[in-house]
Amino acid sequence: MSAETFPSSTPAPSSRPAPSSNSAPPQDKTQAAGASAPGGATCGVGVIGLGTMGAPMAGHMLAAGLDVHVHARRPAASAALAEAGATAHPTAAALAARCSVVVLVVPDLPDVEALLGGPDGLLAVVDHPLVIVISSTVSPEGVRQLGARLDAETRGLVQVVDAPISGGERGAIAGTLAIMVGGRDHDVALAWPALQACGNPAHLGPIGAGQVAKACNQMIVAATVLALSEASIVAERAGLDVQALFDLLGTGLAGSQVLEQKKHALVTHEHPPSGPAKFMVKDLRFATAEARAGGTVTPQLDVLSEVFIALTEAGLGEQDVAVVQTYVQNLRLP
């Protein structure tokens, strides 16, 4: 969710690995979004939030043959997608009128709420069933409450599916995102073609399940990035070749996608804005809330939260999450 750009290097979905067997779509005979519908029924898929993640996701949906509709605050953000075949709309309301599924890739629930209300919002004219897919990382309880509220306010016409994503900008461009899905089978089935075009979705349970999974994901990512940052500093100060070290570690038990994606940044100490580290503060807060609700003690999560709050307060929050290396490097023993 950084600058609204459309990477020109987005490959066709056919270049992606086949989805794993545990990611089969829920069985539902309802018309899926983006497919041809008889009688002129609304079945387009909309995407709002055309940033680092959302723009390539919309590109993959187009490449999969879906009827894609987009909206952006800045028309320039949707220009490349429109040229590729998407239909651009001036408002969220105009987009919703043409879609049965709308995927939101915005930072948090307040951003989602801002898109819902008002004369230009998604709910301005609710005259057909609509599934709103929240691919942001948000509070599990917050998304549950939102789903219940919209269901009640629209007499069941509007349903919410939570489908947060993991894999970073690289995964979004390659179409290999891990997509953690929560919601009713009927609603998830409608959204499935759009999600499958972007990577590897897995339906994990009712609404909120996707956000719980993403909270767990962020706990692991934050811990791994912090461990790699500390290790890089220890190795560098001891005179080791950090590139050679990470290349070696990648072939053993310490190997991970986080290591592969972040090792260049950690070797070069370059952390340009991509996935801003400040977002990890809210992500870990959501994880803490869910852990506390379940009575789980989280000693590592507590430390991680303190570290990312501190680095954000130190003015490093706008840089990539691997900037935790800079924060650690600046610390001094008492």
Coordinates of C-alpha atoms in Angstrom, one line a residue:
M1 CA 0.0 0.0 0.0
S2 CA 2.6 2.5 -1.0
A3 CA 2.7 4.7 -4.1
E4 CA 0.0 3.9 -6.7
T5 CA 1.9 2.4 -9.5
F6 CA 1.3 -0.4 -12.0
P7 CA 4.4 -2.5 -12.6
S8 CA 4.8 -3.1 -16.3
S9 CA 6.5 -6.4 -15.7
T10 CA 3.5 -8.2 -14.4
P11 CA 3.6 -11.7 -15.9
A12 CA 0.6 -13.7 -17.1
P13 CA -0.9 -16.1 -14.4
S14 CA 0.2 -19.0 -16.5
S15 CA 3.8 -18.4 -15.3
R16 CA 2.7 -19.2 -11.7
P17 CA 3.1 -22.6 -10.0
A18 CA -0.2 -24.6 -9.9
P19 CA -2.2 -24.0 -6.7
S20 CA -1.7 -26.7 -4.0
S21 CA -4.4 -29.3 -3.5
N22 CA -5.5 -27.8 -0.1
S23 CA -6.6 -24.6 -1.9
A24 CA -9.6 -25.9 -3.7
P25 CA -12.5 -23.5 -3.9
P26 CA -15.6 -24.0 -1.8
Q27 CA -18.3 -25.9 -3.6
D28 CA -20.9 -23.4 -4.7
K29 CA -22.9 -23.2 -7.9
T30 CA -23.5 -19.5 -7.7
Q31 CA -22.2 -17.3 -10.6
A32 CA -18.6 -16.4 -9.9
A33 CA -17.4 -12.8 -10.3
G34 CA -15.9 -12.0 -13.7
A35 CA -17.6 -14.8 -15.5
S36 CA -20.2 -14.5 -18.2
A37 CA -23.7 -14.1 -16.8
P38 CA -27.0 -14.7 -18.5
G39 CA -29.5 -11.9 -18.8
G40 CA -27.0 -9.1 -18.3
A41 CA -26.5 -9.9 -14.6
T42 CA -23.8 -7.9 -12.7
C43 CA -20.8 -10.1 -12.3
G44 CA -17.7 -7.9 -12.7
V45 CA -14.9 -7.8 -10.2
G46 CA -13.7 -4.4 -8.9
V47 CA -10.4 -3.5 -7.4
I48 CA -9.8 -0.4 -5.3
G49 CA -6.3 0.4 -3.9
L50 CA -4.1 0.3 -6.9
G51 CA -0.8 0.5 -5.1
T52 CA 2.2 -1.8 -4.9
M53 CA 0.0 -4.8 -4.3
G54 CA -3.4 -3.9 -5.8
A55 CA -2.3 -2.9 -9.2
P56 CA -0.5 -6.1 -10.1
M57 CA -3.3 -8.1 -8.6
A58 CA -5.8 -6.3 -10.9
G59 CA -3.4 -7.0 -13.8
H60 CA -3.5 -10.8 -13.1
M61 CA -7.3 -10.7 -12.9
L62 CA -7.3 -9.1 -16.4
A63 CA -4.9 -11.7 -17.7
A64 CA -7.1 -14.4 -16.4
G65 CA -10.0 -13.1 -18.5
L66 CA -12.1 -11.6 -15.8
D67 CA -14.2 -8.5 -16.3
V68 CA -12.2 -6.1 -14.2
H69 CA -13.3 -2.6 -13.0
V70 CA -11.0 -0.2 -11.1
H71 CA -11.2 3.0 -9.2
A72 CA -8.4 5.3 -7.9
R73 CA -8.3 8.7 -6.3
R74 CA -5.8 9.7 -9.0
P75 CA -6.9 8.8 -12.5
A76 CA -3.2 8.3 -13.5
A77 CA -3.1 5.3 -11.1
S78 CA -5.6 3.4 -13.2
A79 CA -4.5 4.5 -16.6
A80 CA -2.2 1.5 -17.4
L81 CA -4.9 -0.9 -16.2
A82 CA -7.5 0.8 -18.4
E83 CA -5.2 0.6 -21.4
A84 CA -4.9 -3.1 -20.7
G85 CA -8.6 -3.6 -20.7
A86 CA -10.0 -2.7 -17.3
T87 CA -12.9 -0.3 -17.0
A88 CA -12.0 2.7 -14.9
H89 CA -14.7 4.4 -12.8
P90 CA -14.7 7.9 -11.3
T91 CA -16.3 6.8 -8.0
A92 CA -16.5 3.6 -5.9
A93 CA -20.3 3.8 -6.3
A94 CA -20.0 3.7 -10.1
L95 CA -17.7 0.7 -9.8
A96 CA -20.0 -1.2 -7.4
A97 CA -22.9 -0.8 -9.8
R98 CA -21.0 -3.0 -12.3
C99 CA -19.6 -5.6 -9.9
S100 CA -20.7 -8.6 -7.8
V101 CA -17.3 -8.7 -6.1
V102 CA -15.1 -5.8 -5.0
V103 CA -11.5 -6.4 -3.7
L104 CA -10.1 -3.7 -1.4
V105 CA -6.4 -3.4 -1.1
V106 CA -6.1 -0.4 1.3
P107 CA -4.1 0.0 4.6
D108 CA -6.7 -0.5 7.3
L109 CA -10.4 -0.6 8.3
P110 CA -10.8 3.2 8.5
D111 CA -9.7 3.3 4.8
V112 CA -12.3 0.6 4.1
E113 CA -15.0 2.6 5.9
A114 CA -14.1 5.7 3.9
L115 CA -14.9 3.8 0.7
L116 CA -18.3 2.6 1.9
G117 CA -20.3 5.6 2.8
G118 CA -21.5 8.8 1.2
P119 CA -23.0 9.4 -2.2
D120 CA -19.9 8.1 -4.0
G121 CA -19.3 5.1 -1.7
L122 CA -19.7 1.4 -2.4
L123 CA -23.0 1.3 -0.5
A124 CA -24.5 4.4 -2.2
V125 CA -27.0 2.2 -4.1
V126 CA -27.3 -1.4 -2.9
D127 CA -29.6 -3.0 -5.4
H128 CA -27.8 -6.3 -6.0
P129 CA -25.8 -8.8 -4.1
L130 CA -22.2 -7.6 -3.5
V131 CA -19.3 -9.4 -1.9
I132 CA -16.6 -7.0 -0.5
V133 CA -13.2 -8.7 -0.2
I134 CA -10.9 -7.1 2.3
S135 CA -7.3 -7.9 1.3
S136 CA -5.9 -5.4 3.8
T137 CA -4.4 -6.6 7.0
V138 CA -6.9 -5.5 9.6
S139 CA -8.2 -6.5 13.0
P140 CA -9.9 -10.0 13.0
E141 CA -12.6 -8.8 15.4
G142 CA -13.0 -5.6 13.5
V143 CA -13.7 -7.4 10.2
R144 CA -16.1 -9.7 12.0
Q145 CA -18.0 -6.7 13.3
L146 CA -18.0 -5.0 9.9
G147 CA -19.3 -8.1 8.2
A148 CA -22.2 -8.4 10.7
R149 CA -23.0 -4.8 10.4
L150 CA -23.1 -4.7 6.6
D151 CA -25.2 -7.9 6.6
A152 CA -27.8 -6.3 8.9
E153 CA -27.8 -2.8 7.3
T154 CA -28.3 -4.2 3.7
R155 CA -30.6 -7.1 4.6
G156 CA -28.0 -9.6 3.5
L157 CA -27.3 -8.1 0.1
V158 CA -23.7 -7.1 1.1
Q159 CA -21.4 -9.7 2.5
V160 CA -17.7 -9.5 3.6
V161 CA -14.9 -11.9 2.9
D162 CA -11.5 -11.3 4.5
A163 CA -8.6 -12.3 2.2
P164 CA -5.3 -10.7 3.4
I165 CA -2.3 -11.3 1.3
S166 CA 1.4 -12.2 1.9
G167 CA 4.3 -12.3 -0.5
G168 CA 5.2 -8.7 -0.8
E169 CA 5.6 -6.7 -4.0
R170 CA 7.6 -9.6 -5.6
G171 CA 4.7 -12.0 -5.0
A172 CA 2.1 -9.5 -6.2
I173 CA 4.0 -9.0 -9.5
A174 CA 4.7 -12.8 -10.0
G175 CA 1.1 -13.7 -9.1
T176 CA 2.2 -16.0 -6.3
L177 CA 0.7 -14.4 -3.2
A178 CA -0.4 -16.5 -0.3
I179 CA -4.0 -15.5 0.2
M180 CA -5.6 -16.3 3.6
V181 CA -9.4 -16.4 3.2
G182 CA -12.2 -16.2 5.7
G183 CA -16.0 -16.1 5.0
R184 CA -19.0 -18.2 4.1
D185 CA -18.6 -20.8 1.4
H186 CA -21.2 -19.1 -0.8
D187 CA -19.4 -15.7 -0.7
V188 CA -15.9 -17.1 -1.0
A189 CA -16.9 -19.1 -4.1
L190 CA -18.0 -15.9 -5.8
A191 CA -14.6 -14.2 -5.1
W192 CA -12.5 -17.3 -5.8
P193 CA -11.7 -16.7 -9.5
A194 CA -10.4 -13.2 -8.7
L195 CA -8.3 -14.5 -5.7
Q196 CA -7.0 -17.5 -7.6
A197 CA -5.7 -15.2 -10.4
C198 CA -3.4 -13.5 -7.9
G199 CA -1.8 -16.5 -6.2
N200 CA -2.7 -19.3 -3.9
P201 CA -5.8 -18.8 -1.9
A202 CA -6.8 -21.1 1.0
H203 CA -10.2 -21.0 2.6
L204 CA -9.4 -21.3 6.3
G205 CA -12.8 -20.8 8.0
P206 CA -15.5 -18.2 8.8
I207 CA -15.1 -14.4 8.4
G208 CA -12.1 -13.3 10.5
A209 CA -10.1 -16.5 9.9
G210 CA -8.0 -14.9 7.1
Q211 CA -7.0 -12.1 9.4
V212 CA -6.1 -14.5 12.2
A213 CA -3.9 -16.3 9.7
K214 CA -2.3 -13.0 8.6
A215 CA -1.6 -12.1 12.2
C216 CA 0.3 -15.3 12.6
N217 CA 2.1 -14.6 9.3
Q218 CA 3.1 -11.2 10.5
M219 CA 4.4 -12.6 13.8
I220 CA 6.7 -15.0 11.9
V221 CA 7.8 -12.4 9.3
A222 CA 8.6 -9.8 12.0
A223 CA 10.5 -12.3 14.1
T224 CA 12.5 -13.6 11.1
V225 CA 13.4 -10.1 9.8
L226 CA 14.6 -9.1 13.3
A227 CA 16.6 -12.3 13.6
L228 CA 18.2 -11.8 10.2
S229 CA 19.0 -8.2 11.0
E230 CA 20.7 -9.0 14.2
A231 CA 22.6 -11.9 12.5
S232 CA 23.8 -9.6 9.7
I233 CA 25.2 -7.1 12.1
V234 CA 26.9 -9.7 14.3
A235 CA 28.4 -11.3 11.2
E236 CA 29.5 -8.0 9.6
R237 CA 31.2 -6.8 12.8
A238 CA 33.0 -10.1 13.0
G239 CA 34.4 -9.6 9.5
L240 CA 32.2 -12.2 7.7
D241 CA 31.0 -11.8 4.1
V242 CA 27.3 -11.3 4.8
Q243 CA 26.2 -12.1 1.2
A244 CA 28.1 -15.4 1.3
L245 CA 26.7 -16.2 4.8
F246 CA 23.1 -15.6 3.7
D247 CA 23.6 -17.6 0.5
L248 CA 24.8 -20.5 2.6
L249 CA 22.1 -20.2 5.3
G250 CA 19.5 -20.2 2.5
T251 CA 20.5 -23.8 1.7
G252 CA 19.9 -25.0 5.3
L253 CA 17.3 -24.9 8.0
A254 CA 17.6 -21.1 8.3
G255 CA 16.4 -20.7 4.7
S256 CA 13.1 -18.9 4.1
Q257 CA 11.2 -16.7 1.7
V258 CA 11.9 -13.8 4.1
L259 CA 15.7 -14.5 3.8
E260 CA 15.5 -14.7 0.0
Q261 CA 13.5 -11.5 -0.4
K262 CA 15.3 -9.4 2.2
K263 CA 18.9 -10.6 2.0
H264 CA 19.9 -8.0 -0.7
A265 CA 18.6 -5.2 1.5
L266 CA 20.3 -6.5 4.5
V267 CA 23.7 -7.0 2.7
T268 CA 23.5 -3.5 1.1
H269 CA 21.8 -1.7 4.1
E270 CA 19.3 -0.2 1.6
H271 CA 15.7 -0.1 2.7
P272 CA 13.6 1.9 0.3
P273 CA 9.9 2.2 1.0
S274 CA 8.0 -0.9 -0.2
G275 CA 6.1 -2.4 2.7
P276 CA 6.5 0.4 5.2
A277 CA 7.7 -0.9 8.6
K278 CA 5.1 1.3 10.4
F279 CA 2.3 -1.0 9.2
M280 CA 3.9 -3.8 11.3
V281 CA 2.9 -1.8 14.4
K282 CA -0.8 -2.2 13.7
D283 CA -0.3 -5.8 12.4
L284 CA 1.3 -6.9 15.6
R285 CA -1.3 -5.0 17.7
F286 CA -4.0 -7.1 16.0
A287 CA -2.0 -10.2 16.7
T288 CA -1.7 -9.3 20.3
A289 CA -5.4 -8.6 20.7
E290 CA -6.3 -12.0 19.1
A291 CA -3.8 -13.7 21.4
R292 CA -5.1 -12.1 24.5
A293 CA -8.7 -12.9 23.5
G294 CA -7.6 -16.6 23.4
G295 CA -5.7 -16.4 26.6
T296 CA -2.3 -16.9 24.9
V297 CA 0.9 -15.6 26.4
T298 CA 3.2 -14.2 23.7
P299 CA 6.7 -13.3 25.0
Q300 CA 8.2 -13.0 21.5
L301 CA 5.3 -11.0 20.1
D302 CA 5.6 -8.6 23.0
V303 CA 9.2 -7.9 22.2
L304 CA 8.5 -7.5 18.5
S305 CA 5.8 -5.0 19.2
E306 CA 8.2 -2.9 21.3
V307 CA 10.9 -3.0 18.6
F308 CA 8.6 -1.9 15.7
I309 CA 7.0 0.8 17.8
A310 CA 10.4 2.1 18.8
L311 CA 11.8 2.1 15.2
T312 CA 8.7 4.0 14.0
E313 CA 9.1 6.6 16.7
A314 CA 12.7 6.9 15.7
G315 CA 11.6 8.0 12.2
L316 CA 12.3 4.8 10.3
G317 CA 8.7 3.7 9.8
E318 CA 8.3 4.8 6.2
Q319 CA 11.1 2.5 5.0
D320 CA 10.8 -1.2 4.2
V321 CA 10.3 -3.6 7.1
A322 CA 14.0 -4.7 6.9
V323 CA 14.9 -1.2 8.2
V324 CA 14.8 -2.9 11.6
Q325 CA 18.5 -3.6 10.7
T326 CA 19.2 0.1 10.9
Y327 CA 17.4 0.4 14.2
V328 CA 19.3 -2.5 15.8
Q329 CA 22.6 -1.2 14.3
N330 CA 22.1 2.1 16.1
L331 CA 21.5 0.5 19.5
R332 CA 24.3 0.6 22.0
L333 CA 25.1 -1.6 25.0
P334 CA 24.5 0.1 28.3

